[in-house]
Amino acid sequence: VLTRIDVVVEYLNIRKSKVRESTRNRDRIYLNQLIKFSGESLPIKNINSQHIETFTQWCIEDKKYDKSGINISLAHIKAFLNWCCQNRGYISHVNVEKLDIGLILPRYLNENELNQIYKCEWLDDSFKRAFWFYESTGCRPIEPFKGELIGDWLIVDVEHSKTKRTRQIHLTHELGVVLKEMHGVRDEYLNNGSKIERAYERYSKMLRKVVGKLELGKGKKISLKSFRHTYAIKQLTVTNDIHQVARDLGLTQTTTPNIQP
């Protein structure tokens, strides 16, 4: 009898050749959480919609997870369960319902918040330059570390691009200098397989520290992605062309919180 852990291992092995390693790692985290909650050694065939509902309530009430984070987890779990049902026939259809979190508003930084960050006396200038890079390019937080500088362009190849399309971001000379500096931080972890994630977390952690000490963004969640939202809103104000802004952001659609007015 196939257990839940057996099937998760099989699924992750198959995913190795189909998705990016970062996506596969998230699969592993969320699925391990589910099977540990529901029983690793229990047969996969017995899993049902009630297990998922109970798991969701546990995430909300016991773990106090953010609803947006729970929905990300449920999306990975749903893909796994659909594979079990449609590709392998291990289980019958299992319904997975996402939580209703309403409209996600842009988490941008206003001019006052940006000025406080850039004028923060104890914040090292290298972090200020990196934050300015994010604000000026609108790139995804992980892209500077996944991409490479080629001429005047930050190039994120198909393998590392979220949309599975080559991402090209034009840079001024000054932005190119900052990107080289950020790559220097990334390459400090040269002998570590997770150097991209570690470099990203270094800047993310510092922004969280700045936001906390300066008490910024009351009523909204500020992260590195907030610079991307800021870029989007500024560009939309200047161009009044939502489709051009979507292209600049490397989006495949315009119905997204990044660029909604």
mmCIF file of C-alpha atoms in Angstrom:
data_model
loop_
_atom_site.group_PDB
_atom_site.id
_atom_site.type_symbol
_atom_site.label_atom_id
_atom_site.label_comp_id
_atom_site.label_asym_id
_atom_site.label_seq_id
_atom_site.Cartn_x
_atom_site.Cartn_y
_atom_site.Cartn_z
ATOM 1 C CA VAL A 1 0.000 0.000 0.000
ATOM 2 C CA LEU A 2 1.402 3.370 -1.032
ATOM 3 C CA THR A 3 1.766 5.731 1.890
ATOM 4 C CA ARG A 4 1.518 9.484 1.690
ATOM 5 C CA ILE A 5 5.253 9.934 2.171
ATOM 6 C CA ASP A 6 5.954 7.403 -0.630
ATOM 7 C CA VAL A 7 3.872 9.367 -3.088
ATOM 8 C CA VAL A 8 5.317 12.742 -2.069
ATOM 9 C CA VAL A 9 8.828 11.395 -2.719
ATOM 10 C CA GLU A 10 7.723 10.105 -6.137
ATOM 11 C CA TYR A 11 6.109 13.454 -6.990
ATOM 12 C CA LEU A 12 9.170 15.485 -5.995
ATOM 13 C CA ASN A 13 11.440 13.252 -8.072
ATOM 14 C CA ILE A 14 9.265 13.790 -11.138
ATOM 15 C CA ARG A 15 9.101 17.534 -10.507
ATOM 16 C CA LYS A 16 12.908 17.722 -10.603
ATOM 17 C CA SER A 17 12.905 17.833 -14.415
ATOM 18 C CA LYS A 18 9.784 19.977 -14.766
ATOM 19 C CA VAL A 19 10.133 22.997 -12.475
ATOM 20 C CA ARG A 20 12.789 25.268 -11.009
ATOM 21 C CA GLU A 21 14.585 24.009 -7.915
ATOM 22 C CA SER A 22 13.106 26.843 -5.834
ATOM 23 C CA THR A 23 9.578 25.744 -6.815
ATOM 24 C CA ARG A 24 10.404 22.137 -5.984
ATOM 25 C CA ASN A 25 11.723 23.209 -2.590
ATOM 26 C CA ARG A 26 8.453 24.982 -1.852
ATOM 27 C CA ASP A 27 6.578 21.842 -2.947
ATOM 28 C CA ARG A 28 8.617 19.885 -0.434
ATOM 29 C CA ILE A 29 7.964 22.296 2.430
ATOM 30 C CA TYR A 30 4.204 22.495 1.951
ATOM 31 C CA LEU A 31 3.661 18.792 1.228
ATOM 32 C CA ASN A 32 5.781 17.701 4.168
ATOM 33 C CA GLN A 33 3.719 19.964 6.377
ATOM 34 C CA LEU A 34 0.502 18.407 5.069
ATOM 35 C CA ILE A 35 1.541 14.768 5.467
ATOM 36 C CA LYS A 36 3.032 15.320 8.901
ATOM 37 C CA PHE A 37 -0.285 16.811 9.937
ATOM 38 C CA SER A 38 -2.407 14.088 8.335
ATOM 39 C CA GLY A 39 -0.095 11.086 8.885
ATOM 40 C CA GLU A 40 2.988 10.147 6.851
ATOM 41 C CA SER A 41 2.454 6.390 7.027
ATOM 42 C CA LEU A 42 -1.262 6.424 6.198
ATOM 43 C CA PRO A 43 -2.372 5.261 2.722
ATOM 44 C CA ILE A 44 -2.517 7.977 0.096
ATOM 45 C CA LYS A 45 -5.810 6.580 -1.203
ATOM 46 C CA ASN A 46 -7.629 7.619 1.990
ATOM 47 C CA ILE A 47 -6.881 11.324 1.760
ATOM 48 C CA ASN A 48 -9.995 13.420 1.163
ATOM 49 C CA SER A 49 -11.417 16.939 1.186
ATOM 50 C CA GLN A 50 -12.084 16.803 4.929
ATOM 51 C CA HIS A 51 -8.346 16.344 5.575
ATOM 52 C CA ILE A 52 -7.633 19.514 3.594
ATOM 53 C CA GLU A 53 -10.312 21.507 5.408
ATOM 54 C CA THR A 54 -8.988 20.379 8.789
ATOM 55 C CA PHE A 55 -5.422 21.179 7.726
ATOM 56 C CA THR A 56 -6.499 24.661 6.619
ATOM 57 C CA GLN A 57 -8.197 25.350 9.948
ATOM 58 C CA TRP A 58 -5.105 24.140 11.784
ATOM 59 C CA CYS A 59 -2.984 26.627 9.797
ATOM 60 C CA ILE A 60 -5.391 29.443 10.698
ATOM 61 C CA GLU A 61 -6.231 28.701 14.319
ATOM 62 C CA ASP A 62 -3.223 26.820 15.707
ATOM 63 C CA LYS A 63 -0.302 28.095 13.616
ATOM 64 C CA LYS A 64 -1.728 31.609 13.070
ATOM 65 C CA TYR A 65 -0.410 31.687 9.514
ATOM 66 C CA ASP A 66 -1.208 34.599 7.224
ATOM 67 C CA LYS A 67 -4.092 33.760 4.869
ATOM 68 C CA SER A 68 -2.098 34.725 1.785
ATOM 69 C CA GLY A 69 0.630 32.300 2.835
ATOM 70 C CA ILE A 70 -1.920 29.559 3.444
ATOM 71 C CA ASN A 71 -3.291 30.047 -0.077
ATOM 72 C CA ILE A 72 0.193 29.611 -1.520
ATOM 73 C CA SER A 73 0.507 26.367 0.433
ATOM 74 C CA LEU A 74 -2.904 25.196 -0.776
ATOM 75 C CA ALA A 75 -1.964 25.920 -4.404
ATOM 76 C CA HIS A 76 1.032 23.574 -4.142
ATOM 77 C CA ILE A 77 -1.061 20.948 -2.352
ATOM 78 C CA LYS A 78 -3.794 21.178 -4.998
ATOM 79 C CA ALA A 79 -1.274 20.606 -7.808
ATOM 80 C CA PHE A 80 0.024 17.519 -5.983
ATOM 81 C CA LEU A 81 -3.448 16.084 -5.361
ATOM 82 C CA ASN A 82 -4.486 16.699 -8.984
ATOM 83 C CA TRP A 83 -1.383 14.806 -10.109
ATOM 84 C CA CYS A 84 -2.247 11.938 -7.739
ATOM 85 C CA CYS A 85 -5.758 11.797 -9.189
ATOM 86 C CA GLN A 86 -5.307 12.556 -12.882
ATOM 87 C CA ASN A 87 -1.801 11.280 -13.610
ATOM 88 C CA ARG A 88 -1.536 8.308 -11.276
ATOM 89 C CA GLY A 89 -5.053 7.364 -10.224
ATOM 90 C CA TYR A 90 -3.934 6.993 -6.604
ATOM 91 C CA ILE A 91 -6.898 8.971 -5.240
ATOM 92 C CA SER A 92 -10.321 10.264 -6.191
ATOM 93 C CA HIS A 93 -10.760 13.983 -6.758
ATOM 94 C CA VAL A 94 -10.057 16.057 -3.644
ATOM 95 C CA ASN A 95 -11.544 19.528 -3.421
ATOM 96 C CA VAL A 96 -9.117 22.260 -2.328
ATOM 97 C CA GLU A 97 -10.700 25.641 -1.567
ATOM 98 C CA LYS A 98 -8.563 28.737 -1.212
ATOM 99 C CA LEU A 99 -9.345 31.239 1.516
ATOM 100 C CA ASP A 100 -11.123 34.454 0.626
ATOM 101 C CA ILE A 101 -8.719 37.269 1.424
ATOM 102 C CA GLY A 102 -10.397 40.005 -0.585
ATOM 103 C CA LEU A 103 -8.529 42.408 -2.838
ATOM 104 C CA ILE A 104 -4.792 42.566 -2.212
ATOM 105 C CA LEU A 105 -3.858 46.219 -2.310
ATOM 106 C CA PRO A 106 -0.492 47.403 -3.650
ATOM 107 C CA ARG A 107 2.060 47.545 -0.864
ATOM 108 C CA TYR A 108 3.968 50.484 -2.263
ATOM 109 C CA LEU A 109 6.237 52.937 -0.452
ATOM 110 C CA ASN A 110 5.248 56.592 -0.512
ATOM 111 C CA GLU A 111 7.776 59.414 -0.883
ATOM 112 C CA ASN A 112 7.982 60.026 2.849
ATOM 113 C CA GLU A 113 8.717 56.362 3.549
ATOM 114 C CA LEU A 114 11.341 56.222 0.795
ATOM 115 C CA ASN A 115 13.036 59.353 2.125
ATOM 116 C CA GLN A 116 13.182 57.927 5.628
ATOM 117 C CA ILE A 117 14.881 54.779 4.316
ATOM 118 C CA TYR A 118 17.416 56.634 2.161
ATOM 119 C CA LYS A 119 18.213 59.151 4.929
ATOM 120 C CA CYS A 120 18.499 56.556 7.695
ATOM 121 C CA GLU A 121 21.849 57.349 9.329
ATOM 122 C CA TRP A 122 22.652 53.866 10.652
ATOM 123 C CA LEU A 123 21.760 52.051 7.405
ATOM 124 C CA ASP A 124 24.827 51.170 5.341
ATOM 125 C CA ASP A 125 24.967 52.913 1.954
ATOM 126 C CA SER A 126 25.268 49.583 0.126
ATOM 127 C CA PHE A 127 21.760 48.655 1.282
ATOM 128 C CA LYS A 128 20.423 52.081 0.303
ATOM 129 C CA ARG A 129 21.873 51.612 -3.174
ATOM 130 C CA ALA A 130 20.305 48.156 -3.465
ATOM 131 C CA PHE A 131 16.893 49.470 -2.396
ATOM 132 C CA TRP A 132 17.234 52.277 -4.951
ATOM 133 C CA PHE A 133 18.037 49.633 -7.583
ATOM 134 C CA TYR A 134 14.786 47.829 -6.814
ATOM 135 C CA GLU A 135 12.803 51.079 -6.896
ATOM 136 C CA SER A 136 14.380 52.159 -10.202
ATOM 137 C CA THR A 137 13.998 48.870 -12.100
ATOM 138 C CA GLY A 138 10.812 47.293 -10.728
ATOM 139 C CA CYS A 139 12.487 43.905 -10.824
ATOM 140 C CA ARG A 140 11.308 40.973 -8.756
ATOM 141 C CA PRO A 141 13.259 40.721 -5.469
ATOM 142 C CA ILE A 142 15.131 37.560 -6.510
ATOM 143 C CA GLU A 143 15.942 38.649 -10.101
ATOM 144 C CA PRO A 144 19.145 40.652 -9.404
ATOM 145 C CA PHE A 145 20.689 37.499 -7.948
ATOM 146 C CA LYS A 146 19.373 35.071 -10.568
ATOM 147 C CA GLY A 147 20.291 37.275 -13.510
ATOM 148 C CA GLU A 148 23.590 38.396 -15.003
ATOM 149 C CA LEU A 149 24.829 41.759 -16.278
ATOM 150 C CA ILE A 150 25.383 41.658 -20.043
ATOM 151 C CA GLY A 151 26.299 45.044 -21.465
ATOM 152 C CA ASP A 152 23.659 47.468 -20.215
ATOM 153 C CA TRP A 153 21.119 44.755 -19.450
ATOM 154 C CA LEU A 154 20.179 42.564 -16.538
ATOM 155 C CA ILE A 155 19.336 39.251 -18.215
ATOM 156 C CA VAL A 156 17.363 36.558 -16.409
ATOM 157 C CA ASP A 157 17.345 33.455 -18.601
ATOM 158 C CA VAL A 158 14.387 31.163 -19.216
ATOM 159 C CA GLU A 159 15.534 28.662 -16.605
ATOM 160 C CA HIS A 160 15.454 31.251 -13.829
ATOM 161 C CA SER A 161 12.579 33.439 -15.032
ATOM 162 C CA LYS A 162 9.260 33.195 -13.197
ATOM 163 C CA THR A 163 7.305 33.418 -16.456
ATOM 164 C CA LYS A 164 9.603 30.975 -18.319
ATOM 165 C CA ARG A 165 10.527 33.802 -20.696
ATOM 166 C CA THR A 166 13.859 35.591 -20.880
ATOM 167 C CA ARG A 167 13.662 38.738 -18.754
ATOM 168 C CA GLN A 168 15.602 41.784 -20.001
ATOM 169 C CA ILE A 169 15.917 44.912 -17.862
ATOM 170 C CA HIS A 170 17.790 47.898 -19.260
ATOM 171 C CA LEU A 171 20.157 49.552 -16.791
ATOM 172 C CA THR A 172 21.870 52.918 -16.632
ATOM 173 C CA HIS A 173 25.576 52.950 -15.832
ATOM 174 C CA GLU A 174 24.815 53.753 -12.199
ATOM 175 C CA LEU A 175 22.354 50.867 -11.902
ATOM 176 C CA GLY A 176 24.892 48.536 -13.494
ATOM 177 C CA VAL A 177 27.427 49.487 -10.826
ATOM 178 C CA VAL A 178 24.911 48.711 -8.074
ATOM 179 C CA LEU A 179 24.056 45.359 -9.670
ATOM 180 C CA LYS A 180 27.751 44.412 -9.694
ATOM 181 C CA GLU A 181 27.879 45.291 -6.003
ATOM 182 C CA MET A 182 24.848 43.064 -5.312
ATOM 183 C CA HIS A 183 26.440 40.251 -7.307
ATOM 184 C CA GLY A 184 29.532 40.649 -5.139
ATOM 185 C CA VAL A 185 27.355 39.951 -2.100
ATOM 186 C CA ARG A 186 25.809 36.951 -3.848
ATOM 187 C CA ASP A 187 29.194 35.550 -4.795
ATOM 188 C CA GLU A 188 30.454 35.741 -1.226
ATOM 189 C CA TYR A 189 28.463 32.505 -0.907
ATOM 190 C CA LEU A 190 30.266 30.981 -3.903
ATOM 191 C CA ASN A 191 30.695 27.556 -2.300
ATOM 192 C CA ASN A 192 27.136 27.346 -1.066
ATOM 193 C CA GLY A 193 24.396 25.936 -3.300
ATOM 194 C CA SER A 194 21.828 28.385 -1.907
ATOM 195 C CA LYS A 195 23.846 31.550 -2.558
ATOM 196 C CA ILE A 196 21.002 33.197 -4.499
ATOM 197 C CA GLU A 197 18.506 32.700 -1.677
ATOM 198 C CA ARG A 198 21.037 33.721 0.975
ATOM 199 C CA ALA A 199 21.900 36.959 -0.815
ATOM 200 C CA TYR A 200 18.221 37.762 -1.301
ATOM 201 C CA GLU A 201 17.498 37.083 2.374
ATOM 202 C CA ARG A 202 20.353 39.375 3.421
ATOM 203 C CA TYR A 203 18.675 42.378 1.809
ATOM 204 C CA SER A 204 15.189 41.264 2.806
ATOM 205 C CA LYS A 205 16.219 40.906 6.445
ATOM 206 C CA MET A 206 17.786 44.360 6.490
ATOM 207 C CA LEU A 207 14.649 45.952 5.032
ATOM 208 C CA ARG A 208 12.541 44.277 7.722
ATOM 209 C CA LYS A 209 14.897 45.724 10.327
ATOM 210 C CA VAL A 210 14.636 49.226 8.817
ATOM 211 C CA VAL A 211 10.848 49.052 8.578
ATOM 212 C CA GLY A 212 10.603 47.919 12.181
ATOM 213 C CA LYS A 213 12.937 50.528 13.643
ATOM 214 C CA LEU A 214 11.507 53.407 11.627
ATOM 215 C CA GLU A 215 7.945 52.141 12.198
ATOM 216 C CA LEU A 216 7.085 52.411 8.517
ATOM 217 C CA GLY A 217 4.055 51.178 6.634
ATOM 218 C CA LYS A 218 1.479 51.078 9.383
ATOM 219 C CA GLY A 219 -1.523 49.158 8.088
ATOM 220 C CA LYS A 220 0.363 47.565 5.199
ATOM 221 C CA LYS A 221 3.018 44.909 4.761
ATOM 222 C CA ILE A 222 6.320 46.234 3.432
ATOM 223 C CA SER A 223 8.846 43.901 1.822
ATOM 224 C CA LEU A 224 11.376 44.054 -1.020
ATOM 225 C CA LYS A 225 8.438 43.597 -3.373
ATOM 226 C CA SER A 226 7.120 46.966 -2.189
ATOM 227 C CA PHE A 227 9.782 48.653 -4.340
ATOM 228 C CA ARG A 228 8.340 46.828 -7.348
ATOM 229 C CA HIS A 229 4.861 48.089 -6.488
ATOM 230 C CA THR A 230 6.300 51.595 -6.079
ATOM 231 C CA TYR A 231 7.935 51.414 -9.500
ATOM 232 C CA ALA A 232 4.686 50.215 -11.068
ATOM 233 C CA ILE A 233 2.577 53.008 -9.608
ATOM 234 C CA LYS A 234 5.110 55.695 -10.547
ATOM 235 C CA GLN A 235 5.397 54.422 -14.129
ATOM 236 C CA LEU A 236 1.648 54.143 -14.486
ATOM 237 C CA THR A 237 1.281 57.738 -13.308
ATOM 238 C CA VAL A 238 3.844 58.931 -15.854
ATOM 239 C CA THR A 239 2.799 56.859 -18.868
ATOM 240 C CA ASN A 240 -0.886 56.149 -18.201
ATOM 241 C CA ASP A 241 -0.223 52.933 -20.148
ATOM 242 C CA ILE A 242 -0.974 49.869 -18.038
ATOM 243 C CA HIS A 243 0.085 47.483 -20.805
ATOM 244 C CA GLN A 244 3.523 49.100 -21.167
ATOM 245 C CA VAL A 245 4.033 48.985 -17.410
ATOM 246 C CA ALA A 246 3.046 45.313 -17.428
ATOM 247 C CA ARG A 247 5.668 44.640 -20.101
ATOM 248 C CA ASP A 248 8.298 46.547 -18.112
ATOM 249 C CA LEU A 249 7.490 44.419 -15.063
ATOM 250 C CA GLY A 250 7.712 41.187 -17.049
ATOM 251 C CA LEU A 251 4.062 40.342 -16.401
ATOM 252 C CA THR A 252 1.897 38.194 -18.659
ATOM 253 C CA GLN A 253 -1.328 39.952 -17.637
ATOM 254 C CA THR A 254 -2.450 43.301 -16.256
ATOM 255 C CA THR A 255 -5.000 42.048 -13.701
ATOM 256 C CA THR A 256 -2.501 42.012 -10.865
ATOM 257 C CA PRO A 257 -2.030 44.035 -7.662
ATOM 258 C CA ASN A 258 1.362 45.231 -8.962
ATOM 259 C CA ILE A 259 -0.228 47.653 -11.397
ATOM 260 C CA GLN A 260 -3.876 48.073 -10.519
ATOM 261 C CA PRO A 261 -4.748 51.773 -10.172
#
